[in-house]
Amino acid sequence: MFERYLKHVEPSSRICIFTDPPFGCRTELLANTIQTINQMYNHINSFVQQVLPTFWIFPYFMETYIRQEMPSMEMADYQVNYTNHEKYREGSKAIKNGSPVRMFTNVPLGMIRLPTGEGYKYCQKCDKSVLKSNSHCSICKACTSKNGAPYKHCSKCHICVKTNYVHCGKCGRCAQVEEHNCQQYKRMVSCRICLGRGHVEKGCSFWKRYGISRMFQVGCAVCGGKAHILRDCAKRKVLTKEVYFLGKYHNEINEPI
């Protein structure tokens, strides 16, 4: 029955995949199902590569896992509320910054205009709608807030972080003051130079490998520039021979990522 339904769908028809799974659902399994439906749709209709618009409702803190499986998916700032959910409903006092549930989609975010009357605005620089509390960072070149609260830019971390985060000089990261363990934290984070896990920039083999003796403490750690973040540093990309392919970064230090 499902295959017959897909067979009668024209490329120009308004059909999409919409999923609102339980938050405990494995992203790998759901992503595989979505990709399988896309493959079936193309195979049955003899299309070369027709991508179905996909909308996936999930918490913002699962963004990394979703994009790891489906790099084309981007997170919209739209806060999803439920009428029958005790915690994630509109007006709930249990969540300080509004619902953490977001909409992930492969549709260009510039095509999705969120209602200004519900607390959203349009950012011309990002070409997308964001929450009014989400300020555009001129250094990161993006509206960086993820959780609905304002973020601040840390010149030492070279990224925007939550306002209650404090920079730790020992591990070179901004983190919550309470229960912060540097050694444990280092094992969890990814290096912003080689993008590998398990170490921070100070401990990266980058410095010895390319004979660079100085790590800038302010601005970009590699070149000292203040107009870009470390990920976008041209010098870093050239030295590591970094390329971006199929949603993943590859470089000669940590290959593949």
PDB file of N, CA, C and O in Angstrom, residues 7-46:
ATOM      1  N   LYS A   7       4.177   5.676  -5.534  1.00  0.00           N
ATOM      2  CA  LYS A   7       4.200   5.573  -6.993  1.00  0.00           C
ATOM      3  C   LYS A   7       3.352   6.650  -7.646  1.00  0.00           C
ATOM      4  O   LYS A   7       3.669   7.145  -8.728  1.00  0.00           O
ATOM      5  N   HIS A   8       2.297   7.056  -7.006  1.00  0.00           N
ATOM      6  CA  HIS A   8       1.376   8.014  -7.603  1.00  0.00           C
ATOM      7  C   HIS A   8       1.669   9.458  -7.205  1.00  0.00           C
ATOM      8  O   HIS A   8       0.871  10.353  -7.430  1.00  0.00           O
ATOM      9  N   VAL A   9       2.817   9.662  -6.603  1.00  0.00           N
ATOM     10  CA  VAL A   9       3.192  11.019  -6.204  1.00  0.00           C
ATOM     11  C   VAL A   9       4.090  11.637  -7.264  1.00  0.00           C
ATOM     12  O   VAL A   9       5.115  11.068  -7.634  1.00  0.00           O
ATOM     13  N   GLU A  10       3.705  12.784  -7.774  1.00  0.00           N
ATOM     14  CA  GLU A  10       4.508  13.489  -8.768  1.00  0.00           C
ATOM     15  C   GLU A  10       5.599  14.303  -8.081  1.00  0.00           C
ATOM     16  O   GLU A  10       5.441  14.715  -6.929  1.00  0.00           O
ATOM     17  N   PRO A  11       6.717  14.565  -8.769  1.00  0.00           N
ATOM     18  CA  PRO A  11       7.808  15.349  -8.171  1.00  0.00           C
ATOM     19  C   PRO A  11       7.371  16.723  -7.689  1.00  0.00           C
ATOM     20  O   PRO A  11       7.913  17.264  -6.738  1.00  0.00           O
ATOM     21  N   SER A  12       6.381  17.290  -8.373  1.00  0.00           N
ATOM     22  CA  SER A  12       5.930  18.633  -8.014  1.00  0.00           C
ATOM     23  C   SER A  12       4.873  18.634  -6.913  1.00  0.00           C
ATOM     24  O   SER A  12       4.440  19.685  -6.458  1.00  0.00           O
ATOM     25  N   SER A  13       4.419  17.451  -6.510  1.00  0.00           N
ATOM     26  CA  SER A  13       3.379  17.368  -5.489  1.00  0.00           C
ATOM     27  C   SER A  13       3.907  17.824  -4.135  1.00  0.00           C
ATOM     28  O   SER A  13       5.091  17.699  -3.843  1.00  0.00           O
ATOM     29  N   ARG A  14       3.011  18.318  -3.331  1.00  0.00           N
ATOM     30  CA  ARG A  14       3.406  18.795  -2.013  1.00  0.00           C
ATOM     31  C   ARG A  14       3.346  17.649  -1.011  1.00  0.00           C
ATOM     32  O   ARG A  14       2.367  17.463  -0.295  1.00  0.00           O
ATOM     33  N   ILE A  15       4.392  16.884  -0.980  1.00  0.00           N
ATOM     34  CA  ILE A  15       4.494  15.773  -0.046  1.00  0.00           C
ATOM     35  C   ILE A  15       5.759  15.953   0.771  1.00  0.00           C
ATOM     36  O   ILE A  15       6.772  16.464   0.278  1.00  0.00           O
ATOM     37  N   CYS A  16       5.695  15.586   2.036  1.00  0.00           N
ATOM     38  CA  CYS A  16       6.870  15.714   2.893  1.00  0.00           C
ATOM     39  C   CYS A  16       6.864  14.602   3.929  1.00  0.00           C
ATOM     40  O   CYS A  16       5.869  13.890   4.100  1.00  0.00           O
ATOM     41  N   ILE A  17       7.975  14.468   4.600  1.00  0.00           N
ATOM     42  CA  ILE A  17       8.086  13.532   5.719  1.00  0.00           C
ATOM     43  C   ILE A  17       8.032  14.357   6.996  1.00  0.00           C
ATOM     44  O   ILE A  17       8.821  15.289   7.170  1.00  0.00           O
ATOM     45  N   PHE A  18       7.109  14.036   7.867  1.00  0.00           N
ATOM     46  CA  PHE A  18       6.987  14.749   9.138  1.00  0.00           C
ATOM     47  C   PHE A  18       7.004  13.723  10.260  1.00  0.00           C
ATOM     48  O   PHE A  18       6.214  12.778  10.260  1.00  0.00           O
ATOM     49  N   THR A  19       7.915  13.902  11.207  1.00  0.00           N
ATOM     50  CA  THR A  19       8.008  12.951  12.307  1.00  0.00           C
ATOM     51  C   THR A  19       8.167  13.667  13.647  1.00  0.00           C
ATOM     52  O   THR A  19       8.921  14.633  13.762  1.00  0.00           O
ATOM     53  N   ASP A  20       7.433  13.205  14.619  1.00  0.00           N
ATOM     54  CA  ASP A  20       7.482  13.748  15.981  1.00  0.00           C
ATOM     55  C   ASP A  20       7.625  12.558  16.932  1.00  0.00           C
ATOM     56  O   ASP A  20       6.695  12.186  17.635  1.00  0.00           O
ATOM     57  N   PRO A  21       8.813  11.951  16.939  1.00  0.00           N
ATOM     58  CA  PRO A  21       9.013  10.702  17.692  1.00  0.00           C
ATOM     59  C   PRO A  21       9.230  10.945  19.182  1.00  0.00           C
ATOM     60  O   PRO A  21       9.481  12.072  19.618  1.00  0.00           O
ATOM     61  N   PRO A  22       9.154   9.886  19.980  1.00  0.00           N
ATOM     62  CA  PRO A  22       9.509  10.004  21.404  1.00  0.00           C
ATOM     63  C   PRO A  22      10.955  10.479  21.517  1.00  0.00           C
ATOM     64  O   PRO A  22      11.807  10.099  20.711  1.00  0.00           O
ATOM     65  N   PHE A  23      11.245  11.307  22.507  1.00  0.00           N
ATOM     66  CA  PHE A  23      12.579  11.899  22.619  1.00  0.00           C
ATOM     67  C   PHE A  23      13.663  10.877  22.941  1.00  0.00           C
ATOM     68  O   PHE A  23      14.845  11.153  22.802  1.00  0.00           O
ATOM     69  N   GLY A  24      13.265   9.697  23.367  1.00  0.00           N
ATOM     70  CA  GLY A  24      14.242   8.653  23.651  1.00  0.00           C
ATOM     71  C   GLY A  24      14.576   7.814  22.430  1.00  0.00           C
ATOM     72  O   GLY A  24      15.377   6.885  22.507  1.00  0.00           O
ATOM     73  N   CYS A  25      13.981   8.160  21.304  1.00  0.00           N
ATOM     74  CA  CYS A  25      14.196   7.397  20.067  1.00  0.00           C
ATOM     75  C   CYS A  25      15.644   7.525  19.593  1.00  0.00           C
ATOM     76  O   CYS A  25      16.241   8.600  19.663  1.00  0.00           O
ATOM     77  N   ARG A  26      16.211   6.442  19.101  1.00  0.00           N
ATOM     78  CA  ARG A  26      17.572   6.457  18.571  1.00  0.00           C
ATOM     79  C   ARG A  26      17.599   7.212  17.247  1.00  0.00           C
ATOM     80  O   ARG A  26      16.861   6.900  16.314  1.00  0.00           O
ATOM     81  N   THR A  27      18.455   8.230  17.171  1.00  0.00           N
ATOM     82  CA  THR A  27      18.525   9.044  15.962  1.00  0.00           C
ATOM     83  C   THR A  27      19.023   8.239  14.762  1.00  0.00           C
ATOM     84  O   THR A  27      18.614   8.492  13.627  1.00  0.00           O
ATOM     85  N   GLU A  28      19.894   7.261  15.005  1.00  0.00           N
ATOM     86  CA  GLU A  28      20.420   6.456  13.902  1.00  0.00           C
ATOM     87  C   GLU A  28      19.305   5.687  13.202  1.00  0.00           C
ATOM     88  O   GLU A  28      19.250   5.629  11.964  1.00  0.00           O
ATOM     89  N   LEU A  29      18.393   5.116  14.001  1.00  0.00           N
ATOM     90  CA  LEU A  29      17.311   4.313  13.436  1.00  0.00           C
ATOM     91  C   LEU A  29      16.321   5.179  12.669  1.00  0.00           C
ATOM     92  O   LEU A  29      15.877   4.822  11.570  1.00  0.00           O
ATOM     93  N   LEU A  30      15.973   6.310  13.252  1.00  0.00           N
ATOM     94  CA  LEU A  30      15.004   7.183  12.601  1.00  0.00           C
ATOM     95  C   LEU A  30      15.579   7.790  11.321  1.00  0.00           C
ATOM     96  O   LEU A  30      14.897   7.881  10.297  1.00  0.00           O
ATOM     97  N   ALA A  31      16.841   8.184  11.372  1.00  0.00           N
ATOM     98  CA  ALA A  31      17.493   8.746  10.185  1.00  0.00           C
ATOM     99  C   ALA A  31      17.553   7.704   9.071  1.00  0.00           C
ATOM    100  O   ALA A  31      17.323   8.018   7.896  1.00  0.00           O
ATOM    101  N   ASN A  32      17.833   6.468   9.439  1.00  0.00           N
ATOM    102  CA  ASN A  32      17.881   5.392   8.447  1.00  0.00           C
ATOM    103  C   ASN A  32      16.515   5.176   7.806  1.00  0.00           C
ATOM    104  O   ASN A  32      16.412   4.939   6.593  1.00  0.00           O
ATOM    105  N   THR A  33      15.455   5.271   8.607  1.00  0.00           N
ATOM    106  CA  THR A  33      14.094   5.109   8.085  1.00  0.00           C
ATOM    107  C   THR A  33      13.754   6.224   7.102  1.00  0.00           C
ATOM    108  O   THR A  33      13.198   5.980   6.027  1.00  0.00           O
ATOM    109  N   ILE A  34      14.105   7.459   7.462  1.00  0.00           N
ATOM    110  CA  ILE A  34      13.841   8.605   6.584  1.00  0.00           C
ATOM    111  C   ILE A  34      14.595   8.460   5.268  1.00  0.00           C
ATOM    112  O   ILE A  34      14.049   8.692   4.181  1.00  0.00           O
ATOM    113  N   GLN A  35      15.850   8.060   5.351  1.00  0.00           N
ATOM    114  CA  GLN A  35      16.661   7.887   4.147  1.00  0.00           C
ATOM    115  C   GLN A  35      16.139   6.743   3.284  1.00  0.00           C
ATOM    116  O   GLN A  35      16.170   6.812   2.050  1.00  0.00           O
ATOM    117  N   THR A  36      15.627   5.695   3.933  1.00  0.00           N
ATOM    118  CA  THR A  36      15.061   4.564   3.197  1.00  0.00           C
ATOM    119  C   THR A  36      13.811   4.983   2.431  1.00  0.00           C
ATOM    120  O   THR A  36      13.613   4.584   1.275  1.00  0.00           O
ATOM    121  N   ILE A  37      12.964   5.786   3.058  1.00  0.00           N
ATOM    122  CA  ILE A  37      11.756   6.286   2.387  1.00  0.00           C
ATOM    123  C   ILE A  37      12.139   7.127   1.175  1.00  0.00           C
ATOM    124  O   ILE A  37      11.532   7.021   0.103  1.00  0.00           O
ATOM    125  N   ASN A  38      13.160   7.962   1.331  1.00  0.00           N
ATOM    126  CA  ASN A  38      13.635   8.776   0.206  1.00  0.00           C
ATOM    127  C   ASN A  38      14.130   7.899  -0.944  1.00  0.00           C
ATOM    128  O   ASN A  38      13.846   8.158  -2.114  1.00  0.00           O
ATOM    129  N   GLN A  39      14.873   6.863  -0.599  1.00  0.00           N
ATOM    130  CA  GLN A  39      15.400   5.955  -1.618  1.00  0.00           C
ATOM    131  C   GLN A  39      14.271   5.204  -2.320  1.00  0.00           C
ATOM    132  O   GLN A  39      14.292   5.030  -3.547  1.00  0.00           O
ATOM    133  N   MET A  40      13.283   4.766  -1.543  1.00  0.00           N
ATOM    134  CA  MET A  40      12.125   4.077  -2.124  1.00  0.00           C
ATOM    135  C   MET A  40      11.373   4.993  -3.078  1.00  0.00           C
ATOM    136  O   MET A  40      10.978   4.594  -4.179  1.00  0.00           O
ATOM    137  N   TYR A  41      11.184   6.225  -2.652  1.00  0.00           N
ATOM    138  CA  TYR A  41      10.458   7.212  -3.452  1.00  0.00           C
ATOM    139  C   TYR A  41      11.146   7.439  -4.798  1.00  0.00           C
ATOM    140  O   TYR A  41      10.500   7.482  -5.852  1.00  0.00           O
ATOM    141  N   ASN A  42      12.463   7.551  -4.780  1.00  0.00           N
ATOM    142  CA  ASN A  42      13.217   7.758  -6.015  1.00  0.00           C
ATOM    143  C   ASN A  42      13.234   6.506  -6.887  1.00  0.00           C
ATOM    144  O   ASN A  42      13.103   6.582  -8.110  1.00  0.00           O
ATOM    145  N   HIS A  43      13.383   5.350  -6.246  1.00  0.00           N
ATOM    146  CA  HIS A  43      13.458   4.096  -6.999  1.00  0.00           C
ATOM    147  C   HIS A  43      12.127   3.759  -7.674  1.00  0.00           C
ATOM    148  O   HIS A  43      12.091   3.425  -8.867  1.00  0.00           O
ATOM    149  N   ILE A  44      11.048   3.866  -6.935  1.00  0.00           N
ATOM    150  CA  ILE A  44       9.727   3.515  -7.463  1.00  0.00           C
ATOM    151  C   ILE A  44       9.318   4.417  -8.620  1.00  0.00           C
ATOM    152  O   ILE A  44       8.714   3.979  -9.598  1.00  0.00           O
ATOM    153  N   ASN A  45       9.691   5.694  -8.520  1.00  0.00           N
ATOM    154  CA  ASN A  45       9.295   6.656  -9.545  1.00  0.00           C
ATOM    155  C   ASN A  45      10.382   6.920 -10.586  1.00  0.00           C
ATOM    156  O   ASN A  45      10.221   7.781 -11.449  1.00  0.00           O
ATOM    157  N   SER A  46      11.494   6.177 -10.475  1.00  0.00           N
ATOM    158  CA  SER A  46      12.616   6.323 -11.418  1.00  0.00           C
ATOM    159  C   SER A  46      13.159   7.745 -11.453  1.00  0.00           C
ATOM    160  O   SER A  46      13.533   8.271 -12.513  1.00  0.00           O
TER     161      SER A  46
END
